[in-house]
mmCIF file of C-alpha atoms in Angstrom:
data_model
loop_
_atom_site.group_PDB
_atom_site.id
_atom_site.type_symbol
_atom_site.label_atom_id
_atom_site.label_comp_id
_atom_site.label_asym_id
_atom_site.label_seq_id
_atom_site.Cartn_x
_atom_site.Cartn_y
_atom_site.Cartn_z
ATOM 1 C CA UNK A 1090 112.281 72.503 160.874
ATOM 2 C CA UNK A 1091 110.217 73.901 158.505
ATOM 3 C CA UNK A 1092 109.663 72.131 155.619
ATOM 4 C CA UNK A 1093 106.799 71.688 152.777
ATOM 5 C CA UNK A 1094 106.145 68.130 151.063
ATOM 6 C CA UNK A 1095 104.161 67.504 148.026
ATOM 7 C CA UNK A 1096 103.027 64.916 145.909
ATOM 8 C CA UNK A 1097 105.554 63.530 143.509
ATOM 9 C CA UNK A 1098 104.616 63.823 139.898
ATOM 10 C CA UNK A 1099 104.507 63.731 136.887
ATOM 11 C CA UNK A 1100 100.984 64.055 136.772
ATOM 12 C CA UNK A 1101 99.468 64.171 133.346
ATOM 13 C CA UNK A 1102 95.620 64.902 132.691
ATOM 14 C CA UNK A 1103 93.229 65.282 129.895
ATOM 15 C CA UNK A 1104 91.813 68.658 129.094
ATOM 16 C CA UNK A 1105 88.935 69.673 131.518
ATOM 17 C CA UNK A 1106 90.233 66.692 134.011
ATOM 18 C CA UNK A 1107 89.890 67.794 137.856
ATOM 19 C CA UNK A 1108 93.034 68.558 139.505
ATOM 20 C CA UNK A 1109 94.274 67.888 142.779
ATOM 21 C CA UNK A 1110 98.239 68.446 144.086
ATOM 22 C CA UNK A 1111 98.684 67.771 147.949
ATOM 23 C CA UNK A 1112 100.884 69.811 149.861
ATOM 24 C CA UNK A 1113 101.236 69.586 153.664
ATOM 25 C CA UNK A 1114 103.886 71.275 155.590
ATOM 26 C CA UNK A 1115 106.189 71.314 158.898
ATOM 27 C CA UNK A 1116 106.484 74.508 160.350
ATOM 28 C CA UNK A 1117 107.476 76.208 164.027
ATOM 29 C CA UNK A 1118 105.215 78.776 164.386
ATOM 30 C CA UNK A 1119 102.212 80.130 161.899
ATOM 31 C CA UNK A 1120 103.386 80.150 158.170
ATOM 32 C CA UNK A 1121 102.314 81.921 155.144
ATOM 33 C CA UNK A 1122 101.461 79.518 152.509
ATOM 34 C CA UNK A 1123 102.048 80.081 148.574
ATOM 35 C CA UNK A 1124 101.807 78.081 145.459
ATOM 36 C CA UNK A 1125 104.075 78.990 142.747
ATOM 37 C CA UNK A 1126 104.138 77.696 139.206
ATOM 38 C CA UNK A 1127 106.941 77.659 136.523
ATOM 39 C CA UNK A 1128 106.240 77.304 133.007
ATOM 40 C CA UNK A 1129 109.206 76.041 130.519
ATOM 41 C CA UNK A 1130 112.172 78.346 130.419
ATOM 42 C CA UNK A 1131 110.548 80.936 132.942
ATOM 43 C CA UNK A 1132 111.143 81.796 136.666
ATOM 44 C CA UNK A 1133 108.390 81.037 139.261
ATOM 45 C CA UNK A 1134 105.217 83.282 139.251
ATOM 46 C CA UNK A 1135 103.134 83.572 142.320
ATOM 47 C CA UNK A 1136 99.927 81.834 141.450
ATOM 48 C CA UNK A 1137 98.242 81.990 145.007
ATOM 49 C CA UNK A 1138 98.535 82.497 148.700
ATOM 50 C CA UNK A 1139 96.905 82.382 151.958
ATOM 51 C CA UNK A 1140 98.386 83.858 155.305
ATOM 52 C CA UNK A 1141 96.009 82.330 157.912
ATOM 53 C CA UNK A 1142 93.929 79.267 158.758
ATOM 54 C CA UNK A 1143 90.766 78.863 156.541
ATOM 55 C CA UNK A 1144 91.860 81.176 154.352
ATOM 56 C CA UNK A 1145 91.540 80.433 150.570
ATOM 57 C CA UNK A 1146 93.716 81.486 147.826
ATOM 58 C CA UNK A 1147 92.730 81.448 144.324
ATOM 59 C CA UNK A 1148 93.806 82.645 140.948
ATOM 60 C CA UNK A 1149 92.913 81.245 137.333
ATOM 61 C CA UNK A 1150 90.774 78.865 138.630
ATOM 62 C CA UNK A 1151 92.874 77.458 141.011
ATOM 63 C CA UNK A 1152 92.168 77.460 144.662
ATOM 64 C CA UNK A 1153 93.976 76.274 147.751
ATOM 65 C CA UNK A 1154 92.743 76.489 151.533
ATOM 66 C CA UNK A 1155 94.935 76.729 154.300
ATOM 67 C CA UNK A 1156 94.045 73.835 156.813
ATOM 68 C CA UNK A 1157 95.808 74.294 160.132
ATOM 69 C CA UNK A 1158 94.546 71.065 161.669
ATOM 70 C CA UNK A 1159 95.817 68.484 158.796
ATOM 71 C CA UNK A 1160 98.853 70.782 158.063
ATOM 72 C CA UNK A 1161 97.869 70.946 154.676
ATOM 73 C CA UNK A 1162 97.326 73.234 151.519
ATOM 74 C CA UNK A 1163 96.312 71.182 148.553
ATOM 75 C CA UNK A 1164 95.822 72.780 145.091
ATOM 76 C CA UNK A 1165 92.825 72.303 143.045
ATOM 77 C CA UNK A 1166 91.219 73.354 139.836
ATOM 78 C CA UNK A 1167 88.109 71.978 138.262
ATOM 79 C CA UNK A 1168 88.635 72.058 134.761
ATOM 80 C CA UNK A 1169 92.585 72.061 133.524
ATOM 81 C CA UNK A 1170 93.567 73.203 130.295
ATOM 82 C CA UNK A 1171 96.845 72.354 128.108
ATOM 83 C CA UNK A 1172 98.285 75.955 129.014
ATOM 84 C CA UNK A 1173 98.090 74.853 132.671
ATOM 85 C CA UNK A 1174 101.046 72.519 131.706
ATOM 86 C CA UNK A 1175 103.891 73.696 134.027
ATOM 87 C CA UNK A 1176 105.506 72.630 137.049
ATOM 88 C CA UNK A 1177 103.874 73.766 140.479
ATOM 89 C CA UNK A 1178 105.537 74.410 143.675
ATOM 90 C CA UNK A 1179 104.204 74.681 147.086
ATOM 91 C CA UNK A 1180 106.249 77.123 149.832
ATOM 92 C CA UNK A 1181 105.780 78.344 153.012
ATOM 93 C CA UNK A 1182 107.398 81.431 154.809
ATOM 94 C CA UNK A 1183 107.625 82.473 158.286
ATOM 95 C CA UNK A 1184 107.895 85.851 160.124
ATOM 96 C CA UNK A 1185 108.922 88.647 157.415
ATOM 97 C CA UNK A 1186 109.570 86.308 154.554
ATOM 98 C CA UNK A 1187 113.116 85.638 155.554
ATOM 99 C CA UNK A 1188 112.740 82.110 155.206
ATOM 100 C CA UNK A 1189 110.957 80.790 152.165
ATOM 101 C CA UNK A 1190 111.190 77.167 151.911
ATOM 102 C CA UNK A 1191 109.731 75.235 148.550
ATOM 103 C CA UNK A 1192 108.854 71.859 147.892
ATOM 104 C CA UNK A 1193 110.152 69.713 145.044
ATOM 105 C CA UNK A 1194 107.668 70.657 142.593
ATOM 106 C CA UNK A 1195 104.890 68.741 140.647
ATOM 107 C CA UNK A 1196 105.110 68.497 137.083
ATOM 108 C CA UNK A 1197 101.693 68.679 135.520
ATOM 109 C CA UNK A 1198 101.266 67.471 131.879
ATOM 110 C CA UNK A 1199 97.492 68.340 130.194
ATOM 111 C CA UNK A 1200 96.816 66.392 127.244
ATOM 112 C CA UNK A 1201 94.314 67.721 124.747
ATOM 113 C CA UNK B 770 105.816 97.095 135.307
ATOM 114 C CA UNK B 771 109.142 95.839 134.422
ATOM 115 C CA UNK B 772 109.830 92.297 136.402
ATOM 116 C CA UNK B 773 113.321 91.124 137.590
ATOM 117 C CA UNK B 774 115.899 91.255 135.024
ATOM 118 C CA UNK B 775 118.762 88.724 134.980
ATOM 119 C CA UNK B 776 121.393 88.079 132.761
ATOM 120 C CA UNK B 777 122.672 85.839 131.244
ATOM 121 C CA UNK B 778 120.226 83.250 130.734
ATOM 122 C CA UNK B 779 122.152 80.708 129.565
ATOM 123 C CA UNK B 780 126.227 79.938 130.582
ATOM 124 C CA UNK B 781 128.444 77.215 129.881
ATOM 125 C CA UNK B 782 131.926 76.867 131.378
ATOM 126 C CA UNK B 783 134.527 74.673 131.967
ATOM 127 C CA UNK B 784 135.355 73.358 135.799
ATOM 128 C CA UNK B 785 137.710 75.908 137.381
ATOM 129 C CA UNK B 786 136.509 78.906 135.736
ATOM 130 C CA UNK B 787 135.014 81.849 137.744
ATOM 131 C CA UNK B 788 131.148 82.683 136.407
ATOM 132 C CA UNK B 789 129.061 85.824 137.234
ATOM 133 C CA UNK B 790 125.348 86.408 137.295
ATOM 134 C CA UNK B 791 123.467 89.850 137.310
ATOM 135 C CA UNK B 792 120.678 90.600 138.840
ATOM 136 C CA UNK B 793 118.161 94.037 138.462
ATOM 137 C CA UNK B 794 115.070 93.770 141.046
ATOM 138 C CA UNK B 795 111.739 95.275 140.170
ATOM 139 C CA UNK B 796 112.277 99.240 141.047
ATOM 140 C CA UNK B 797 111.128 99.985 144.949
ATOM 141 C CA UNK B 798 111.982 96.400 145.849
ATOM 142 C CA UNK B 799 113.940 96.682 149.041
ATOM 143 C CA UNK B 800 114.661 92.859 149.423
ATOM 144 C CA UNK B 801 116.637 90.786 146.778
ATOM 145 C CA UNK B 802 117.259 87.013 147.091
ATOM 146 C CA UNK B 803 119.254 84.303 145.237
ATOM 147 C CA UNK B 804 118.493 81.098 144.790
ATOM 148 C CA UNK B 805 119.659 77.865 143.588
ATOM 149 C CA UNK B 806 117.661 75.337 141.737
ATOM 150 C CA UNK B 807 118.897 71.912 141.220
ATOM 151 C CA UNK B 808 117.128 69.877 138.509
ATOM 152 C CA UNK B 809 113.958 68.248 139.607
ATOM 153 C CA UNK B 810 114.004 70.334 143.186
ATOM 154 C CA UNK B 811 112.601 73.480 144.502
ATOM 155 C CA UNK B 812 114.419 76.638 145.028
ATOM 156 C CA UNK B 813 117.126 76.922 147.932
ATOM 157 C CA UNK B 814 117.825 80.136 149.185
ATOM 158 C CA UNK B 815 121.653 81.383 149.060
ATOM 159 C CA UNK B 816 121.265 85.047 150.333
ATOM 160 C CA UNK B 817 118.726 87.546 151.117
ATOM 161 C CA UNK B 818 119.604 91.414 151.068
ATOM 162 C CA UNK B 819 117.762 94.023 152.825
ATOM 163 C CA UNK B 820 118.947 97.167 150.509
ATOM 164 C CA UNK B 821 122.391 96.858 150.663
ATOM 165 C CA UNK B 822 122.862 94.439 153.579
ATOM 166 C CA UNK B 823 123.234 90.901 153.334
ATOM 167 C CA UNK B 824 120.924 89.825 156.444
ATOM 168 C CA UNK B 825 120.888 86.037 155.461
ATOM 169 C CA UNK B 826 123.983 84.297 153.555
ATOM 170 C CA UNK B 827 123.907 81.230 155.849
ATOM 171 C CA UNK B 828 123.422 79.144 152.908
ATOM 172 C CA UNK B 829 125.986 80.612 150.525
ATOM 173 C CA UNK B 830 129.312 78.323 150.267
ATOM 174 C CA UNK B 831 131.552 81.255 151.251
ATOM 175 C CA UNK B 832 134.737 79.301 150.154
ATOM 176 C CA UNK B 833 133.715 80.030 146.154
ATOM 177 C CA UNK B 834 130.581 82.234 146.340
ATOM 178 C CA UNK B 835 130.474 85.726 146.802
ATOM 179 C CA UNK B 836 127.659 88.566 146.118
ATOM 180 C CA UNK B 837 127.127 92.294 146.312
ATOM 181 C CA UNK B 838 124.233 94.508 145.896
ATOM 182 C CA UNK B 839 126.145 97.817 145.617
ATOM 183 C CA UNK B 840 123.852 100.872 146.238
ATOM 184 C CA UNK B 841 120.831 98.499 146.961
ATOM 185 C CA UNK B 842 119.748 98.264 143.713
ATOM 186 C CA UNK B 843 121.461 95.403 141.435
ATOM 187 C CA UNK B 844 123.255 92.504 142.356
ATOM 188 C CA UNK B 845 125.873 90.455 141.163
ATOM 189 C CA UNK B 846 126.422 86.492 142.261
ATOM 190 C CA UNK B 847 129.993 85.289 141.449
ATOM 191 C CA UNK B 848 131.047 81.484 142.026
ATOM 192 C CA UNK B 849 135.000 81.499 141.843
ATOM 193 C CA UNK B 850 135.925 78.473 140.778
ATOM 194 C CA UNK B 851 132.944 76.777 139.154
ATOM 195 C CA UNK B 852 132.892 73.045 140.172
ATOM 196 C CA UNK B 853 130.852 70.695 138.171
ATOM 197 C CA UNK B 854 128.210 70.431 141.289
ATOM 198 C CA UNK B 855 127.542 74.039 140.710
ATOM 199 C CA UNK B 856 125.676 73.204 137.550
ATOM 200 C CA UNK B 857 122.057 74.557 138.140
ATOM 201 C CA UNK B 858 119.526 77.385 137.770
ATOM 202 C CA UNK B 859 120.338 80.494 139.779
ATOM 203 C CA UNK B 860 117.108 82.710 140.470
ATOM 204 C CA UNK B 861 117.096 86.059 141.518
ATOM 205 C CA UNK B 862 113.675 87.539 143.291
ATOM 206 C CA UNK B 863 112.783 90.505 144.790
ATOM 207 C CA UNK B 864 109.812 91.975 147.595
ATOM 208 C CA UNK B 865 108.688 94.919 149.115
ATOM 209 C CA UNK B 866 109.910 95.217 152.695
ATOM 210 C CA UNK B 867 106.424 96.344 154.043
ATOM 211 C CA UNK B 868 102.853 96.708 152.814
ATOM 212 C CA UNK B 869 100.073 93.792 151.935
ATOM 213 C CA UNK B 870 102.124 92.252 149.355
ATOM 214 C CA UNK B 871 105.491 92.266 151.473
ATOM 215 C CA UNK B 872 105.566 88.518 151.728
ATOM 216 C CA UNK B 873 105.580 87.965 147.813
ATOM 217 C CA UNK B 874 108.314 87.307 145.959
ATOM 218 C CA UNK B 875 108.764 87.671 142.482
ATOM 219 C CA UNK B 876 111.063 85.999 140.594
ATOM 220 C CA UNK B 877 113.390 86.389 137.329
ATOM 221 C CA UNK B 878 113.724 83.993 134.849
ATOM 222 C CA UNK B 879 116.942 82.474 136.085
ATOM 223 C CA UNK B 880 120.732 81.763 134.823
ATOM 224 C CA UNK B 881 121.038 78.070 133.600
ATOM 225 C CA UNK B 882 124.949 77.356 134.385
ATOM 226 C CA UNK B 883 126.268 74.290 132.929
ATOM 227 C CA UNK B 884 130.078 73.191 134.571
ATOM 228 C CA UNK B 885 131.751 70.991 131.970
#
């Protein structure tokens, strides 16, 4: 079936450190890939997305590249800030958004 | 632009009691979703509406859960009777049915349900 696997947390980094959160997917067909972020007490917010192979989604200093050959969509940021502390979810959807599957989430804590 | 609105934000009830959650999607969004998010997990779809029609309710436990979207705008999700295992955050999301952002879902803040 269609599913997303992302690295388990929690992840704790110091401010200005480099961030990578791994995400791999299994899908029948050609999915769109997403990263959502959830701040404490809030709903999920779309961080970035990519709809086809080799697309790079980017937003707020975060980047992820759609790698079809490795079925991956790893999230990266060159220099994290305390305000980036949140839970990050990788997700995929097929066709007309009728089947969004989320990973379990990775909690990131950034310390000053 | 106002986001997805949900109420209440928190609800504590005893088991076997009924509970209802309300969602108002972003204006103009035809598609509305209800998700359940258990602690430490990602959201899981319960039901999806296209306008007022429920087009995917395969994951909705129909013995105790029901939902409606009258007039294709606001939606209500109900649980009757609630069980201990229903404790979770219930998220509502909406999206456009077409256009360049059609596959982007916008989420509300959720309702955190605690069943005692």
